[in-house]
Amino acid sequence: MIFHNSIPATDPQKVAEAIAQIWGGKAEAFRFPPWPGAYVAIAGDERGTTMEVYPREQTMAPGEGDDPAWPRPDESPSQYVAFHVATMTSKTVEEVLAIAERAGWRALRCSRGDFFDVIEVWVENRMLLEVLTPEMQADYRKNVNLEMWRWTKEEQ
């Protein structure tokens, strides 16, 4: 149900292009004119899946009154963020690892317990992008649901 999201990057163009490669198919990266220095990866799918990639030193701030969000400079942004995205790909594990290697990013296959596996792609070696191949997506859909999470409502 998420149509698009935004992430910060030191090199927004390179990050948007790598994400478009991971998505494959019709995916492409474009400049994102509403935001200075930003790029956008567009999957080209029926859902309009999009990831906006903003310069890391531009945080998003609420506007005043009826004004929309605007870029607010942060002269010393944190290298790491408490944020990640899980996304799908039609590519194999090896293809995703190769894309990350070409970009110079850490990437490895990891297990999320008995629930599903992901490929951890560390965008610019600082922000986590979990990439799920078709097989991983099937396990995710099977194991991540309301019933699986109900245990968290039980009294401790």
Short mmCIF file of C-alpha atoms in Angstrom, two decimals:
data_model
loop_
_atom_site.label_atom_id
_atom_site.label_comp_id
_atom_site.label_asym_id
_atom_site.label_seq_id
_atom_site.Cartn_x
_atom_site.Cartn_y
_atom_site.Cartn_z
CA MET A 1 0.00 0.00 0.00
CA ILE A 2 3.01 2.29 -0.05
CA PHE A 3 3.18 3.98 -3.44
CA HIS A 4 6.44 5.83 -2.91
CA ASN A 5 8.95 6.81 -0.29
CA SER A 6 12.04 8.96 -0.09
CA ILE A 7 15.52 8.21 1.13
CA PRO A 8 18.61 10.37 1.69
CA ALA A 9 21.80 9.81 -0.30
CA THR A 10 25.19 11.37 -0.80
CA ASP A 11 24.93 10.64 -4.55
CA PRO A 12 21.18 10.65 -5.35
CA GLN A 13 21.64 9.92 -9.07
CA LYS A 14 23.84 6.86 -8.50
CA VAL A 15 21.47 5.53 -5.81
CA ALA A 16 18.35 6.04 -7.97
CA GLU A 17 20.03 4.31 -10.91
CA ALA A 18 21.10 1.32 -8.79
CA ILE A 19 17.59 0.94 -7.34
CA ALA A 20 16.14 1.07 -10.86
CA GLN A 21 18.56 -1.72 -11.84
CA ILE A 22 17.49 -3.81 -8.84
CA TRP A 23 13.84 -3.33 -9.81
CA GLY A 24 14.65 -4.29 -13.43
CA GLY A 25 12.01 -4.51 -16.12
CA LYS A 26 10.83 -1.06 -17.15
CA ALA A 27 12.47 0.70 -14.20
CA GLU A 28 14.40 3.91 -14.85
CA ALA A 29 15.92 6.79 -12.92
CA PHE A 30 15.08 10.44 -13.61
CA ARG A 31 15.87 13.87 -12.20
CA PHE A 32 13.22 14.90 -9.65
CA PRO A 33 12.72 18.63 -10.39
CA PRO A 34 10.46 19.46 -7.41
CA TRP A 35 13.40 18.84 -5.05
CA PRO A 36 16.83 20.40 -5.73
CA GLY A 37 19.46 17.78 -6.55
CA ALA A 38 17.04 14.84 -6.18
CA TYR A 39 16.49 11.84 -8.42
CA VAL A 40 13.71 9.29 -8.58
CA ALA A 41 13.68 5.57 -9.37
CA ILE A 42 10.43 4.53 -11.04
CA ALA A 43 9.62 0.82 -11.31
CA GLY A 44 7.28 1.18 -14.29
CA ASP A 45 4.83 -1.24 -12.66
CA GLU A 46 1.04 -1.09 -12.37
CA ARG A 47 1.26 0.34 -8.84
CA GLY A 48 3.40 3.33 -9.78
CA THR A 49 6.13 2.23 -7.35
CA THR A 50 8.59 5.07 -6.92
CA MET A 51 11.55 5.88 -4.67
CA GLU A 52 12.62 9.51 -4.41
CA VAL A 53 16.29 9.99 -3.54
CA TYR A 54 17.12 13.33 -1.93
CA PRO A 55 20.52 14.84 -1.17
CA ARG A 56 21.49 13.69 2.34
CA GLU A 57 22.08 17.23 3.57
CA GLN A 58 18.50 18.26 2.73
CA THR A 59 16.02 17.18 5.37
CA MET A 60 12.28 17.42 4.79
CA ALA A 61 10.54 20.06 6.91
CA PRO A 62 6.84 20.96 7.22
CA GLY A 63 5.75 24.21 5.61
CA GLU A 64 4.17 27.11 7.46
CA GLY A 65 0.40 27.57 7.22
CA ASP A 66 -0.76 26.21 3.85
CA ASP A 67 2.77 25.82 2.46
CA PRO A 68 3.93 22.29 1.53
CA ALA A 69 7.00 20.46 2.80
CA TRP A 70 10.31 22.05 1.85
CA PRO A 71 14.01 21.13 1.85
CA ARG A 72 15.68 22.26 5.06
CA PRO A 73 19.48 22.17 4.97
CA ASP A 74 21.34 20.12 7.57
CA GLU A 75 25.02 20.98 7.43
CA SER A 76 26.10 17.88 9.33
CA PRO A 77 23.64 15.05 8.64
CA SER A 78 24.10 11.74 10.43
CA GLN A 79 25.86 9.09 8.41
CA TYR A 80 23.39 6.39 9.48
CA VAL A 81 19.59 6.47 9.70
CA ALA A 82 17.01 4.57 11.76
CA PHE A 83 15.08 3.80 8.61
CA HIS A 84 15.02 1.04 6.04
CA VAL A 85 12.94 -0.15 3.12
CA ALA A 86 12.11 -3.66 2.00
CA THR A 87 11.55 -3.90 -1.73
CA MET A 88 11.04 -6.64 -4.28
CA THR A 89 12.99 -7.63 -7.34
CA SER A 90 12.57 -10.16 -10.12
CA LYS A 91 16.35 -10.62 -10.18
CA THR A 92 18.35 -13.43 -8.60
CA VAL A 93 20.44 -13.09 -5.46
CA GLU A 94 23.58 -13.14 -7.60
CA GLU A 95 22.29 -10.35 -9.87
CA VAL A 96 21.42 -8.11 -6.91
CA LEU A 97 24.80 -8.76 -5.29
CA ALA A 98 26.50 -7.83 -8.58
CA ILE A 99 24.58 -4.52 -8.79
CA ALA A 100 25.61 -3.67 -5.24
CA GLU A 101 29.22 -4.65 -5.95
CA ARG A 102 29.33 -2.37 -9.02
CA ALA A 103 28.03 0.47 -6.84
CA GLY A 104 30.68 -0.29 -4.20
CA TRP A 105 28.13 -1.19 -1.51
CA ARG A 106 28.10 -3.95 1.12
CA ALA A 107 25.50 -6.61 0.28
CA LEU A 108 24.79 -10.07 1.66
CA ARG A 109 21.98 -12.59 1.99
CA CYS A 110 20.56 -12.72 5.52
CA SER A 111 17.87 -14.66 7.33
CA ARG A 112 15.10 -12.98 9.28
CA GLY A 113 14.60 -16.00 11.52
CA ASP A 114 12.21 -18.67 10.33
CA PHE A 115 10.11 -16.05 8.54
CA PHE A 116 11.95 -14.99 5.38
CA ASP A 117 15.35 -14.14 3.92
CA VAL A 118 16.49 -10.84 2.43
CA ILE A 119 19.48 -9.46 0.62
CA GLU A 120 20.84 -6.65 2.77
CA VAL A 121 22.01 -3.95 0.38
CA TRP A 122 23.75 -1.16 2.28
CA VAL A 123 23.12 1.87 0.06
CA GLU A 124 26.29 3.96 0.12
CA ASN A 125 27.35 1.62 2.96
CA ARG A 126 25.16 3.55 5.41
CA MET A 127 21.44 2.86 4.81
CA LEU A 128 19.71 -0.52 4.68
CA LEU A 129 17.67 -1.59 1.66
CA GLU A 130 16.24 -5.10 2.07
CA VAL A 131 15.76 -6.70 -1.34
CA LEU A 132 13.53 -9.76 -1.74
CA THR A 133 13.76 -12.11 -4.72
CA PRO A 134 10.57 -13.89 -5.89
CA GLU A 135 11.28 -16.86 -3.56
CA MET A 136 11.90 -14.53 -0.61
CA GLN A 137 8.71 -12.62 -1.42
CA ALA A 138 6.69 -15.85 -1.26
CA ASP A 139 8.09 -16.64 2.21
CA TYR A 140 7.45 -13.05 3.34
CA ARG A 141 3.81 -13.15 2.20
CA LYS A 142 3.31 -16.55 3.82
CA ASN A 143 4.89 -15.67 7.16
CA VAL A 144 4.40 -11.95 7.76
CA ASN A 145 0.75 -11.30 8.54
CA LEU A 146 -1.61 -10.21 11.31
CA GLU A 147 -1.67 -13.65 12.93
CA MET A 148 2.12 -13.78 13.08
CA TRP A 149 2.17 -10.46 14.97
CA ARG A 150 -0.65 -11.24 17.43
CA TRP A 151 1.83 -12.64 19.98
CA THR A 152 3.00 -9.07 20.62
CA LYS A 153 -0.37 -8.24 22.18
CA GLU A 154 -0.10 -11.01 24.76
CA GLU A 155 0.66 -9.91 28.30
CA GLN A 156 4.29 -10.27 29.26
#
